[in-house]
XYZ file of C-alpha atoms in Angstrom:
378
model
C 3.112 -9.359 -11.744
C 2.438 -13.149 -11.411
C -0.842 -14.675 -13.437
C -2.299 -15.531 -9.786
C -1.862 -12.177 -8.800
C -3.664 -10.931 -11.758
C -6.512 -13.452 -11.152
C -7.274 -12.476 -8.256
C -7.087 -8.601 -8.396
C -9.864 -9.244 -11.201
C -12.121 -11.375 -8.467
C -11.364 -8.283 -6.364
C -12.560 -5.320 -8.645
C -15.907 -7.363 -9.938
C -16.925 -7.302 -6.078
C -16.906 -3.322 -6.565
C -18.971 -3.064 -9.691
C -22.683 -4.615 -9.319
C -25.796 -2.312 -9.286
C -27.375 -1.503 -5.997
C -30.569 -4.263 -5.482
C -33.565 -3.548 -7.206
C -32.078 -2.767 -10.956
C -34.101 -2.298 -13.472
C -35.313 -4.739 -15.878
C -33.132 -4.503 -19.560
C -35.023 -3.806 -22.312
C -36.615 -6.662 -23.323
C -35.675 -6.268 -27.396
C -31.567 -6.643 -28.440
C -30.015 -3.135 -29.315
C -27.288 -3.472 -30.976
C -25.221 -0.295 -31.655
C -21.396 0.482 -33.435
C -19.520 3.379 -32.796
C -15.839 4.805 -33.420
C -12.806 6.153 -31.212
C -13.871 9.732 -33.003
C -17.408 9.670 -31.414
C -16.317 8.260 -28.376
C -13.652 11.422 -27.970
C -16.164 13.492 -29.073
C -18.627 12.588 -26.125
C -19.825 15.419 -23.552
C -17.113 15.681 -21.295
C -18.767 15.695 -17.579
C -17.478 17.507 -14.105
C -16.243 15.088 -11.506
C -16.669 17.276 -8.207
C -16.237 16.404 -4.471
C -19.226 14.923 -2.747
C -19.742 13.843 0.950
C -16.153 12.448 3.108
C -17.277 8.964 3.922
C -14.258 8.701 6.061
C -10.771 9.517 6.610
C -7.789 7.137 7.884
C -6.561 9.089 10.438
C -6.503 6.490 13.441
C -9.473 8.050 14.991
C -12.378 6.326 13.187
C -12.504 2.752 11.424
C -11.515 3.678 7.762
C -9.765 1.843 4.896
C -6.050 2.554 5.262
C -4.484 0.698 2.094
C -6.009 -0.734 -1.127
C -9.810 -0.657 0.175
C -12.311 -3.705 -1.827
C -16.420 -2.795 -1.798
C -19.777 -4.112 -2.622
C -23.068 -3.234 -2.438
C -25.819 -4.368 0.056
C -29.252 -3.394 0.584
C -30.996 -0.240 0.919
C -27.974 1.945 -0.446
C -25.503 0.301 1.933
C -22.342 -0.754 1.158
C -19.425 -2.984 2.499
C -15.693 -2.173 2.754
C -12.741 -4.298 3.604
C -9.020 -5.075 3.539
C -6.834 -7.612 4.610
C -6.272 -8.323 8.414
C -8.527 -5.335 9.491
C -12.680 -5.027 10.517
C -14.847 -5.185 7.423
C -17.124 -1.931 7.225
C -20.664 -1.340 6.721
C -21.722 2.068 5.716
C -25.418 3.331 5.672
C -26.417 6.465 3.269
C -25.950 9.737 5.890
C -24.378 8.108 8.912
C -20.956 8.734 10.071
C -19.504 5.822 11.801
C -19.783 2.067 10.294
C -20.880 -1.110 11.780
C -18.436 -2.904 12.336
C -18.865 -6.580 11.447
C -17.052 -10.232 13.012
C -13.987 -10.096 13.941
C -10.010 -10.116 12.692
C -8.462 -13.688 13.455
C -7.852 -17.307 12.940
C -10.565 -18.703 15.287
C -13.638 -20.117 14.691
C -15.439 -17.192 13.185
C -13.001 -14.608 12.762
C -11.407 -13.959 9.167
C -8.093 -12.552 7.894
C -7.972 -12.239 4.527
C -11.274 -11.369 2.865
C -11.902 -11.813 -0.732
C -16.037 -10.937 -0.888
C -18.732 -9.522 2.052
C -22.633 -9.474 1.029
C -25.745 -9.383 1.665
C -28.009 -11.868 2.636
C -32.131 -11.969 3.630
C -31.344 -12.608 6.991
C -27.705 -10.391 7.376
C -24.145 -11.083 6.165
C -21.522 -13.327 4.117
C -18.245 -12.895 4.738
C -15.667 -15.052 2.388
C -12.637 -15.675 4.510
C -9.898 -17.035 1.910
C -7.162 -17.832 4.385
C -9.277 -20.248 6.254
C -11.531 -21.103 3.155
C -14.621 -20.220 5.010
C -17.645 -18.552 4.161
C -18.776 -16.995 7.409
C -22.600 -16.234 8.500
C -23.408 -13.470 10.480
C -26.830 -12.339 11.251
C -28.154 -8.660 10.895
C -26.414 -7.433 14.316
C -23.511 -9.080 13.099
C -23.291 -11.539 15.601
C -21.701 -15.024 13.695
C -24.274 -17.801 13.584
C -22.236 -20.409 11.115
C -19.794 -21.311 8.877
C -18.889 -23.697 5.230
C -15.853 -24.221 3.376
C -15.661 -22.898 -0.287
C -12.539 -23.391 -2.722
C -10.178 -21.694 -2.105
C -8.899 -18.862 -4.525
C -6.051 -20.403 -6.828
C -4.677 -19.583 -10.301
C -7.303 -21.411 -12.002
C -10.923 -20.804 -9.960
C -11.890 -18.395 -7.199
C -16.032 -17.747 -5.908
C -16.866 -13.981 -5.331
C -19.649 -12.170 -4.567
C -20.938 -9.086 -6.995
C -23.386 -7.341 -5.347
C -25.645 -10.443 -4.182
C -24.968 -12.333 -6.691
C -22.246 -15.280 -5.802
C -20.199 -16.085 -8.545
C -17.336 -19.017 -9.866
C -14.717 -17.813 -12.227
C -12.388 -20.127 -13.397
C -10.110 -21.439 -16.028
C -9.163 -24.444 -17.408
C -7.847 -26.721 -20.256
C -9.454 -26.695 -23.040
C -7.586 -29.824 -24.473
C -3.670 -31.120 -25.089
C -2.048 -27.557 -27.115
C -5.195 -25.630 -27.035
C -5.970 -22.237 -25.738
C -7.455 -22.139 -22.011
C -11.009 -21.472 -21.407
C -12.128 -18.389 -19.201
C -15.868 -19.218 -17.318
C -17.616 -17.273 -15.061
C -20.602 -19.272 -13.440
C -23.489 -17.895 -11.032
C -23.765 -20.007 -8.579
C -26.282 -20.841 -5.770
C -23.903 -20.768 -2.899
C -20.250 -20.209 -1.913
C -19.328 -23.924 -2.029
C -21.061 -24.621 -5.554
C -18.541 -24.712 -8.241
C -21.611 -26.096 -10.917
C -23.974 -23.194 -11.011
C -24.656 -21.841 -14.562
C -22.299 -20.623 -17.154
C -22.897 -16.887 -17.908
C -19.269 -16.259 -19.527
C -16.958 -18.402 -21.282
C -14.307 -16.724 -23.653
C -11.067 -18.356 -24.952
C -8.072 -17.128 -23.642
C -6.077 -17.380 -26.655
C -2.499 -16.426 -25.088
C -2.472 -19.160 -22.571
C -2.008 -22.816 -22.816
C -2.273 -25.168 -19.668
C -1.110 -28.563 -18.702
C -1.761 -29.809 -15.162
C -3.083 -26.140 -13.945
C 0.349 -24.565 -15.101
C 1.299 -22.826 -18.378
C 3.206 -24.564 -20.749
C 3.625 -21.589 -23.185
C 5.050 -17.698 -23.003
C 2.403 -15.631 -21.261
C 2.532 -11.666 -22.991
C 3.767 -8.789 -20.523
C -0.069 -7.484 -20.141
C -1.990 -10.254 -20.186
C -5.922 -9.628 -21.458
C -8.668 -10.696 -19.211
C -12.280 -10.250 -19.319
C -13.232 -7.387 -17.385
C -17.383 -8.398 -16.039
C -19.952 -6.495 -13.494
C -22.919 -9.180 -12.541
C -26.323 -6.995 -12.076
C -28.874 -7.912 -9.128
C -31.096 -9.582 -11.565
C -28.259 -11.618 -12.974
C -27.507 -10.306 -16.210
C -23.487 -10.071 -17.229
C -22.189 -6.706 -18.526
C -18.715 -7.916 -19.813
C -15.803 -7.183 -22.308
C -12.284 -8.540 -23.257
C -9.742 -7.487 -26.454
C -7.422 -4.113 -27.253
C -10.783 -2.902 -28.773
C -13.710 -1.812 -27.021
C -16.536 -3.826 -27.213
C -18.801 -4.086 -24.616
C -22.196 -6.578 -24.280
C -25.048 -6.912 -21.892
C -26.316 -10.506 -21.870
C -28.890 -12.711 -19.753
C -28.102 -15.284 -17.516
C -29.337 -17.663 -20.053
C -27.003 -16.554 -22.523
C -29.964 -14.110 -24.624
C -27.996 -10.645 -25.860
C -29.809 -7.694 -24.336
C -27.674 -4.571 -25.943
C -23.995 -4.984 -27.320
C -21.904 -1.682 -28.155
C -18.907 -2.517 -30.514
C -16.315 0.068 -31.846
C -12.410 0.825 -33.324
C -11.392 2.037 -30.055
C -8.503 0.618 -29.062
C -6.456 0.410 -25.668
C -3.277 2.420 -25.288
C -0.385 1.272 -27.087
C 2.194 -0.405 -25.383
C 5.336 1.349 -25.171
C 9.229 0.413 -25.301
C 8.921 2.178 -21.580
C 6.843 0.071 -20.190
C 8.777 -3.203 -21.618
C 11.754 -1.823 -20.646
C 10.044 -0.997 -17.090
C 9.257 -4.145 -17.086
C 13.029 -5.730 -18.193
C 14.032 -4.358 -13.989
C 11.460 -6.834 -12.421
C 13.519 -9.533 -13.523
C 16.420 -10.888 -10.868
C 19.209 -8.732 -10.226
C 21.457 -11.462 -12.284
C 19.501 -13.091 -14.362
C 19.684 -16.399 -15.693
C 19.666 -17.045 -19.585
C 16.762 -19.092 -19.107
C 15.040 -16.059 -17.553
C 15.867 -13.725 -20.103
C 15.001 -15.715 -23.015
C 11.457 -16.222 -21.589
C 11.362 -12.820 -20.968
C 12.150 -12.131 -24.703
C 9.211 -14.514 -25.603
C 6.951 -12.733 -23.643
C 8.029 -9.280 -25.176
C 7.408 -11.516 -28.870
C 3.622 -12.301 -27.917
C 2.725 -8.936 -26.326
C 0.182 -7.286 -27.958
C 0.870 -3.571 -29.731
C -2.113 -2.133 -27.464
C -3.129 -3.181 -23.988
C -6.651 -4.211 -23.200
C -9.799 -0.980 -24.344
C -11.769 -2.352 -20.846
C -9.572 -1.808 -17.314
C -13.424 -2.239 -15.603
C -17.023 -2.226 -15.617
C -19.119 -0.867 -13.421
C -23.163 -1.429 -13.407
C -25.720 1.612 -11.257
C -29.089 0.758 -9.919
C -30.873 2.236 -13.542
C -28.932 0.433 -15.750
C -26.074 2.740 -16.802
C -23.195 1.641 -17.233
C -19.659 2.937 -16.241
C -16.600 1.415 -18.502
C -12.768 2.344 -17.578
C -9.895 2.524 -19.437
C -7.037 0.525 -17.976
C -4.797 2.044 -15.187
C -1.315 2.297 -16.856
C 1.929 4.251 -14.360
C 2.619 6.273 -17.973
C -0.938 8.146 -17.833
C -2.006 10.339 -15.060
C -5.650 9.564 -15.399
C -8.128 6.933 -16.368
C -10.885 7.429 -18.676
C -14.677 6.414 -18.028
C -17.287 5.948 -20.369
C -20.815 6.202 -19.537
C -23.040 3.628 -21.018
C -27.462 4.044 -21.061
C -29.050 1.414 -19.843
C -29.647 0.098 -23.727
C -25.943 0.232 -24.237
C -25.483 3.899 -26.099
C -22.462 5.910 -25.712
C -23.789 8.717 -23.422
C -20.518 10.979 -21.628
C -17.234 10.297 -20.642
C -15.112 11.407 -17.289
C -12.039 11.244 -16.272
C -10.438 10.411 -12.870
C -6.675 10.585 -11.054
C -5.478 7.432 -11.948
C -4.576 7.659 -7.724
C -8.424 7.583 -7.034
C -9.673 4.361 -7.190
C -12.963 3.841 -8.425
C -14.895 1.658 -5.564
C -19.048 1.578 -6.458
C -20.837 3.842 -9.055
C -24.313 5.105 -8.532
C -24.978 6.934 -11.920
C -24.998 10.400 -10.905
C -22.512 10.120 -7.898
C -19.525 7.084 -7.211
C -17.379 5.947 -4.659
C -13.695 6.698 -4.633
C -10.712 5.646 -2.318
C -7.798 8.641 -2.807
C -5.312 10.294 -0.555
C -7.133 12.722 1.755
C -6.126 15.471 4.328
C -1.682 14.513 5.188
C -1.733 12.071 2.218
C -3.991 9.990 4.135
C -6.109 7.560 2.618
C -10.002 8.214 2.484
C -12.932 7.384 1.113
C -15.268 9.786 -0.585
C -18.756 10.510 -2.539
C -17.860 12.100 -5.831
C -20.949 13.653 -7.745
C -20.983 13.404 -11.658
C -22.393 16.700 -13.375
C -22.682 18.500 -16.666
C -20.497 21.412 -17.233
């Protein structure tokens, strides 16, 4: 998998994970807390049980038929899209979407959508093949349109929930490891906005927006969820550590422990050994053997982060092909270890609600579908 392509599937996922509008406020003292990989495992184990069919990609109704992308809008509504097909607006109860704009290149129309939101007066839609961000009112009829930057290896803008967001990275200086930002912004086409997390990558180097240095096999980024009053829930390391800060930088809970991501395994650097060209060239495989060099023993603790309308917190695992499932950790609002679930690793995790999420699996004929799972004791 190429750095860009990594990028940009984390741009993707934050779009999924912001609270519903209205969060609560965090509490207004820092709670700091520590915990180990023994209490973690020890957590109450919840049930995971089949809610309400949202839909099902059959042909007949307007559905997600591959890798479905989704944010939250107002009033418990909620946004789904996919490249070159009619972006989705559900409402809690209601069968069939509305379907908003309109698949295209013309003025208006969008291809390949990276973000949809909400705004006072109706919709944002970010259109990355034209580099538009396209205005639609609340019947969905288009009103306007601006240009944003486009998406590249080093900066994309996103929307999480309503919140629009720049991530980007850059050079930190001639040999020095890159810096990883992620500004809120005021609109799509501000790329100033204010800095609410900026990490060092430590395993990449840049020169002229390229890197100059090995990159490992399973690179580490930060995984973030932006809340509707701004606040940044984020993480990044093989050991879980997860923080809840302000958009002024003040800490409002941090959770740090000795859990640490899976291990990597010779199978999955072997696995990795057939992506290479059918003949590869000596070049190739000695930059290959670098890579293996740098790769960390464990992958990253934090696949994802998801934030519900009270505060809790939902934190995955990362999706590896050698486990069958990911695990979730549920987070109180102050940050405290509460339960832990476990999913498919085939459903994909789109919005989480606290007591109930959002997941895109295979449904009825191995078709895709989206559903309401509800989170219970046992």
């Amino acid at each position: 998998m190429t750095l860009r392509r990594i990028l940009l599937g984390l741009l993707v996922l934050t779009a999924c994970r912001a609270g519903k509008p209205a969060a609560p406020a965090a509490p207004a003292e820092p709670v700091t807390r520590t915990t180990t990989a023994t209490a973690l495992d020890s957590l109450p184990d919840i049930a995971v049980v089949d809610g309400r069919l949202v839909c099902l990609s059959n042909g007949e109704n307007p559905c997600p038929a591959a890798a479905a992308t989704a944010n939250w809008l107002h009033d418990g509504r909620f946004a789904t899209w996919e490249a070159h097909r009619q972006i989705q607006l559900w409402t809690p109860n209601t069968i069939d979407p509305q379907l908003l704009g309109e698949v295209g290149t013309g003025e208006g129309q969008y291809d390949f959508v990276v973000s949809v939101a909400a705004t006072h007066s109706g919709y944002i839609v970010l259109n990355a093949s034209a580099m538009r961000a396209l205005r639609y009112n609340a019947k969905g009829k288009f009103e306007s349109s601006v240009p944003f930057p486009g998406a590249t290896i080093s900066h994309a803008t996103g929307y999480s929930g309503g919140v629009p967001f720049y991530q980007e990275i850059h050079e930190a200086g001639p040999d020095s490891a890159a810096d990883f930002e992620v500004r809120e912004i005021d609109t799509p086409g501000d790329t100033i906005g204010r800095s609410v997390i900026k990490t060092k990558l430590t395993w990449l180097r840049l020169r002229d927006g390229r890197p100059v240095a090995p990159i490992p096999l399973f690179p580490m980024l930060p995984s973030y969820a932006i809340t509707p009053d701004s606040d940044v829930v984020w993480s990044v390391g093989e050991v879980l550590s997860v923080e809840r800060r302000s958009p002024e930088g003040k800490l409002r809970w941090s959770l740090t422990s000795d859990a640490t991501g899976p291990a990597t395994t010779p199978d999955e650097i072997a696995a990795a050994h057939t992506r290479l060209p059918a003949v590869a060239t000596k070049l190739q495989l000695a930059q290959f053997d670098s890579s293996v060099a740098i790769t960390p023993k464990f992958h990253q603790a934090v696949g994802a982060i998801y934030v519900a309308a009270d505060g809790r917190v939902a934190v995955a695992g990362v999706a590896l092909p050698s486990h069958d499932s990911v695990r979730y950790i549920v987070l109180s609002k102050t940050g405290q270890p509460i339960a832990r679930f476990s999913l498919p690793r085939a459903h994909r995790m789109l919005l989480f609600a606290g007591d109930s999420l959002v997941v895109q699996r295979a449904g009825a004929n191995a078709q895709s579908e989206l559903r309401w799972l509800m989170v219970r004791n046992r």
